[in-house]
């Protein structure tokens, strides 16, 4: 399973509010496509975010992401719920985060990932730091790395040849 933080990972971390308080976010299309590749490969995905966001809720639904935890201040609790629900172990999880709030999970999972603009303490903790920034292909990069390591990448992209 791949669990993704939102602000700074699935997005570039910017939160845009209009004069009426309506929030908007931008999502990188290749990251969304990468999530569908994970699903095609039989890998489940989830979101754990510290912020409530209708925009994220809609995007997660569009991408058929099963477990979506928004407005979570103790991400470890949400993480434990996901493990219990899916009967999976820490070493079966990839978690992609970008800040201190993600550290408790990053320290537990089998494949921990941070984006390049994460604090140095976070980057020093993880297994892998992406070249791509959050909101600009970090999810795509991690997806490709996972699927290639499992020998599934060529099968997933072969439909486009």
PDB file of C-alpha atoms in Angstrom:
ATOM      1  CA  UNK A   1       0.000   0.000   0.000  1.00  0.00           C
ATOM      2  CA  UNK A   2       1.113   3.557  -0.715  1.00  0.00           C
ATOM      3  CA  UNK A   3      -0.016   6.227   1.760  1.00  0.00           C
ATOM      4  CA  UNK A   4       0.354   9.833   0.703  1.00  0.00           C
ATOM      5  CA  UNK A   5       0.359  13.131   2.565  1.00  0.00           C
ATOM      6  CA  UNK A   6      -1.347  15.888   0.579  1.00  0.00           C
ATOM      7  CA  UNK A   7      -0.012  19.411   1.105  1.00  0.00           C
ATOM      8  CA  UNK A   8       3.573  19.473  -0.097  1.00  0.00           C
ATOM      9  CA  UNK A   9       3.462  15.940  -1.532  1.00  0.00           C
ATOM     10  CA  UNK A  10       0.384  15.457  -3.712  1.00  0.00           C
ATOM     11  CA  UNK A  11       0.323  19.251  -4.160  1.00  0.00           C
ATOM     12  CA  UNK A  12       3.049  21.879  -4.125  1.00  0.00           C
ATOM     13  CA  UNK A  13       1.957  22.902  -0.636  1.00  0.00           C
ATOM     14  CA  UNK A  14       0.244  26.119  -1.646  1.00  0.00           C
ATOM     15  CA  UNK A  15      -3.263  26.740  -0.356  1.00  0.00           C
ATOM     16  CA  UNK A  16      -5.246  29.245  -2.387  1.00  0.00           C
ATOM     17  CA  UNK A  17      -8.240  30.925  -0.752  1.00  0.00           C
ATOM     18  CA  UNK A  18     -10.495  33.291  -2.657  1.00  0.00           C
ATOM     19  CA  UNK A  19     -12.284  36.288  -1.103  1.00  0.00           C
ATOM     20  CA  UNK A  20     -15.164  34.013  -0.097  1.00  0.00           C
ATOM     21  CA  UNK A  21     -12.887  31.552   1.685  1.00  0.00           C
ATOM     22  CA  UNK A  22     -13.189  28.940  -1.073  1.00  0.00           C
ATOM     23  CA  UNK A  23     -10.090  26.764  -1.216  1.00  0.00           C
ATOM     24  CA  UNK A  24      -8.435  25.537  -4.387  1.00  0.00           C
ATOM     25  CA  UNK A  25      -5.399  23.372  -5.015  1.00  0.00           C
ATOM     26  CA  UNK A  26      -3.555  22.253  -8.117  1.00  0.00           C
ATOM     27  CA  UNK A  27      -2.809  18.589  -8.752  1.00  0.00           C
ATOM     28  CA  UNK A  28      -0.162  17.320 -11.180  1.00  0.00           C
ATOM     29  CA  UNK A  29      -1.795  15.100 -13.798  1.00  0.00           C
ATOM     30  CA  UNK A  30       1.116  12.648 -13.926  1.00  0.00           C
ATOM     31  CA  UNK A  31       0.789  12.070 -10.179  1.00  0.00           C
ATOM     32  CA  UNK A  32      -2.872  11.192 -10.655  1.00  0.00           C
ATOM     33  CA  UNK A  33      -1.998   8.856 -13.510  1.00  0.00           C
ATOM     34  CA  UNK A  34       0.624   7.237 -11.293  1.00  0.00           C
ATOM     35  CA  UNK A  35      -2.015   6.501  -8.659  1.00  0.00           C
ATOM     36  CA  UNK A  36      -4.084   4.707 -11.310  1.00  0.00           C
ATOM     37  CA  UNK A  37      -0.960   2.713 -12.258  1.00  0.00           C
ATOM     38  CA  UNK A  38      -0.618   1.591  -8.641  1.00  0.00           C
ATOM     39  CA  UNK A  39      -4.245   0.471  -8.622  1.00  0.00           C
ATOM     40  CA  UNK A  40      -3.793  -1.452 -11.886  1.00  0.00           C
ATOM     41  CA  UNK A  41      -0.828  -3.214 -10.285  1.00  0.00           C
ATOM     42  CA  UNK A  42      -3.004  -4.238  -7.332  1.00  0.00           C
ATOM     43  CA  UNK A  43      -1.480  -1.720  -4.925  1.00  0.00           C
ATOM     44  CA  UNK A  44      -3.922   0.158  -2.725  1.00  0.00           C
ATOM     45  CA  UNK A  45      -3.524   3.842  -1.970  1.00  0.00           C
ATOM     46  CA  UNK A  46      -4.564   6.075   0.899  1.00  0.00           C
ATOM     47  CA  UNK A  47      -4.340   9.683   2.010  1.00  0.00           C
ATOM     48  CA  UNK A  48      -3.590  11.022   5.471  1.00  0.00           C
ATOM     49  CA  UNK A  49      -3.670  14.818   5.660  1.00  0.00           C
ATOM     50  CA  UNK A  50      -3.561  17.271   8.508  1.00  0.00           C
ATOM     51  CA  UNK A  51      -6.057  19.534   6.738  1.00  0.00           C
ATOM     52  CA  UNK A  52      -9.728  19.142   5.945  1.00  0.00           C
ATOM     53  CA  UNK A  53     -10.287  19.828   2.266  1.00  0.00           C
ATOM     54  CA  UNK A  54     -13.296  19.287   0.039  1.00  0.00           C
ATOM     55  CA  UNK A  55     -10.969  19.694  -2.947  1.00  0.00           C
ATOM     56  CA  UNK A  56      -8.784  16.800  -1.768  1.00  0.00           C
ATOM     57  CA  UNK A  57     -11.861  14.719  -1.007  1.00  0.00           C
ATOM     58  CA  UNK A  58     -13.058  15.217  -4.596  1.00  0.00           C
ATOM     59  CA  UNK A  59      -9.638  14.421  -6.086  1.00  0.00           C
ATOM     60  CA  UNK A  60      -9.287  11.274  -3.977  1.00  0.00           C
ATOM     61  CA  UNK A  61     -12.727  10.112  -5.083  1.00  0.00           C
ATOM     62  CA  UNK A  62     -11.861  10.821  -8.715  1.00  0.00           C
ATOM     63  CA  UNK A  63      -8.736   8.664  -8.326  1.00  0.00           C
ATOM     64  CA  UNK A  64     -10.645   5.865  -6.521  1.00  0.00           C
ATOM     65  CA  UNK A  65      -8.487   6.129  -3.418  1.00  0.00           C
ATOM     66  CA  UNK A  66     -10.091   3.983  -0.758  1.00  0.00           C
ATOM     67  CA  UNK A  67      -8.884   5.355   2.550  1.00  0.00           C
ATOM     68  CA  UNK A  68      -8.965   9.119   2.926  1.00  0.00           C
ATOM     69  CA  UNK A  69      -8.240  10.678   6.313  1.00  0.00           C
ATOM     70  CA  UNK A  70      -8.485  14.479   6.325  1.00  0.00           C
ATOM     71  CA  UNK A  71      -8.088  16.928   9.202  1.00  0.00           C
ATOM     72  CA  UNK A  72      -5.927  14.439  11.073  1.00  0.00           C
ATOM     73  CA  UNK A  73      -3.630  15.877  13.733  1.00  0.00           C
ATOM     74  CA  UNK A  74      -2.371  12.513  14.956  1.00  0.00           C
ATOM     75  CA  UNK A  75      -1.467  10.821  11.703  1.00  0.00           C
ATOM     76  CA  UNK A  76      -0.175   7.738  13.498  1.00  0.00           C
ATOM     77  CA  UNK A  77      -3.701   6.927  14.727  1.00  0.00           C
ATOM     78  CA  UNK A  78      -5.075   7.075  11.173  1.00  0.00           C
ATOM     79  CA  UNK A  79      -2.140   4.978   9.983  1.00  0.00           C
ATOM     80  CA  UNK A  80      -2.856   2.305  12.605  1.00  0.00           C
ATOM     81  CA  UNK A  81      -6.523   2.221  11.507  1.00  0.00           C
ATOM     82  CA  UNK A  82      -5.445   1.608   7.922  1.00  0.00           C
ATOM     83  CA  UNK A  83      -3.130  -1.233   8.961  1.00  0.00           C
ATOM     84  CA  UNK A  84      -5.856  -2.855  11.019  1.00  0.00           C
ATOM     85  CA  UNK A  85      -8.538  -2.432   8.338  1.00  0.00           C
ATOM     86  CA  UNK A  86      -6.387  -3.968   5.598  1.00  0.00           C
ATOM     87  CA  UNK A  87      -4.583  -6.471   7.852  1.00  0.00           C
ATOM     88  CA  UNK A  88      -1.187  -5.342   6.658  1.00  0.00           C
ATOM     89  CA  UNK A  89       2.143  -4.794   8.369  1.00  0.00           C
ATOM     90  CA  UNK A  90       4.436  -1.766   8.529  1.00  0.00           C
ATOM     91  CA  UNK A  91       6.915  -3.330   6.108  1.00  0.00           C
ATOM     92  CA  UNK A  92       4.187  -3.534   3.434  1.00  0.00           C
ATOM     93  CA  UNK A  93       3.702   0.242   3.407  1.00  0.00           C
ATOM     94  CA  UNK A  94       5.274   3.071   1.451  1.00  0.00           C
ATOM     95  CA  UNK A  95       4.573   6.440   3.046  1.00  0.00           C
ATOM     96  CA  UNK A  96       5.355   9.720   1.306  1.00  0.00           C
ATOM     97  CA  UNK A  97       5.577  12.780   3.545  1.00  0.00           C
ATOM     98  CA  UNK A  98       7.183  16.186   3.771  1.00  0.00           C
ATOM     99  CA  UNK A  99       7.195  17.490   7.334  1.00  0.00           C
ATOM    100  CA  UNK A 100       7.658  16.735  11.026  1.00  0.00           C
ATOM    101  CA  UNK A 101       4.039  15.597  11.450  1.00  0.00           C
ATOM    102  CA  UNK A 102       4.884  12.685   9.120  1.00  0.00           C
ATOM    103  CA  UNK A 103       7.914  11.455  11.093  1.00  0.00           C
ATOM    104  CA  UNK A 104       6.117   8.949  13.369  1.00  0.00           C
ATOM    105  CA  UNK A 105       4.839   7.090  10.303  1.00  0.00           C
ATOM    106  CA  UNK A 106       8.007   7.525   8.252  1.00  0.00           C
ATOM    107  CA  UNK A 107       9.962   5.814  11.046  1.00  0.00           C
ATOM    108  CA  UNK A 108       7.691   2.741  10.956  1.00  0.00           C
ATOM    109  CA  UNK A 109       7.083   1.906   7.300  1.00  0.00           C
ATOM    110  CA  UNK A 110       8.970  -0.403   4.969  1.00  0.00           C
ATOM    111  CA  UNK A 111       9.662   2.282   2.366  1.00  0.00           C
ATOM    112  CA  UNK A 112       9.719   5.859   3.658  1.00  0.00           C
ATOM    113  CA  UNK A 113       9.889   8.729   1.190  1.00  0.00           C
ATOM    114  CA  UNK A 114      10.249  12.506   1.474  1.00  0.00           C
ATOM    115  CA  UNK A 115      10.228  15.273  -1.105  1.00  0.00           C
ATOM    116  CA  UNK A 116      13.308  17.492  -1.577  1.00  0.00           C
ATOM    117  CA  UNK A 117      11.897  20.520   0.240  1.00  0.00           C
ATOM    118  CA  UNK A 118      11.234  18.528   3.424  1.00  0.00           C
ATOM    119  CA  UNK A 119      13.227  19.619   6.495  1.00  0.00           C
ATOM    120  CA  UNK A 120      16.651  18.005   6.765  1.00  0.00           C
ATOM    121  CA  UNK A 121      15.557  16.025   9.856  1.00  0.00           C
ATOM    122  CA  UNK A 122      12.833  14.399   7.758  1.00  0.00           C
ATOM    123  CA  UNK A 123      15.104  13.709   4.786  1.00  0.00           C
ATOM    124  CA  UNK A 124      17.691  12.118   7.096  1.00  0.00           C
ATOM    125  CA  UNK A 125      15.025   9.717   8.411  1.00  0.00           C
ATOM    126  CA  UNK A 126      13.693   8.336   5.123  1.00  0.00           C
ATOM    127  CA  UNK A 127      14.757   5.569   2.757  1.00  0.00           C
ATOM    128  CA  UNK A 128      14.437   7.767  -0.322  1.00  0.00           C
ATOM    129  CA  UNK A 129      14.216  11.458  -1.213  1.00  0.00           C
ATOM    130  CA  UNK A 130      12.561  12.183  -4.542  1.00  0.00           C
ATOM    131  CA  UNK A 131      14.159  14.338  -7.194  1.00  0.00           C
ATOM    132  CA  UNK A 132      10.739  15.744  -8.104  1.00  0.00           C
ATOM    133  CA  UNK A 133       9.087  18.200  -5.751  1.00  0.00           C
ATOM    134  CA  UNK A 134       5.659  17.679  -4.242  1.00  0.00           C
ATOM    135  CA  UNK A 135       2.942  18.585  -6.715  1.00  0.00           C
ATOM    136  CA  UNK A 136       5.390  18.202  -9.596  1.00  0.00           C
ATOM    137  CA  UNK A 137       5.782  14.466 -10.103  1.00  0.00           C
ATOM    138  CA  UNK A 138       7.003  13.108  -6.759  1.00  0.00           C
ATOM    139  CA  UNK A 139       4.189  10.534  -6.682  1.00  0.00           C
ATOM    140  CA  UNK A 140       4.936   9.543 -10.275  1.00  0.00           C
ATOM    141  CA  UNK A 141       8.624   9.081  -9.432  1.00  0.00           C
ATOM    142  CA  UNK A 142       7.890   6.880  -6.416  1.00  0.00           C
ATOM    143  CA  UNK A 143       5.295   4.871  -8.350  1.00  0.00           C
ATOM    144  CA  UNK A 144       7.756   4.134 -11.125  1.00  0.00           C
ATOM    145  CA  UNK A 145      10.409   3.116  -8.581  1.00  0.00           C
ATOM    146  CA  UNK A 146       7.995   0.744  -6.793  1.00  0.00           C
ATOM    147  CA  UNK A 147       6.562  -0.819  -9.944  1.00  0.00           C
ATOM    148  CA  UNK A 148      10.004  -1.315 -11.506  1.00  0.00           C
ATOM    149  CA  UNK A 149      11.277  -2.961  -8.309  1.00  0.00           C
ATOM    150  CA  UNK A 150       8.310  -5.354  -8.465  1.00  0.00           C
ATOM    151  CA  UNK A 151       8.778  -6.052 -12.176  1.00  0.00           C
ATOM    152  CA  UNK A 152       5.360  -4.555 -12.998  1.00  0.00           C
ATOM    153  CA  UNK A 153       6.291  -1.286 -14.735  1.00  0.00           C
ATOM    154  CA  UNK A 154       6.587  -2.644 -18.290  1.00  0.00           C
ATOM    155  CA  UNK A 155       3.260  -4.458 -18.015  1.00  0.00           C
ATOM    156  CA  UNK A 156       1.496  -1.344 -16.731  1.00  0.00           C
ATOM    157  CA  UNK A 157       2.785   0.933 -19.475  1.00  0.00           C
ATOM    158  CA  UNK A 158       2.625  -1.664 -22.285  1.00  0.00           C
ATOM    159  CA  UNK A 159      -0.973  -0.658 -23.035  1.00  0.00           C
ATOM    160  CA  UNK A 160       0.378   2.635 -24.396  1.00  0.00           C
ATOM    161  CA  UNK A 161       2.793   1.131 -26.931  1.00  0.00           C
TER     162      UNK A 161
END
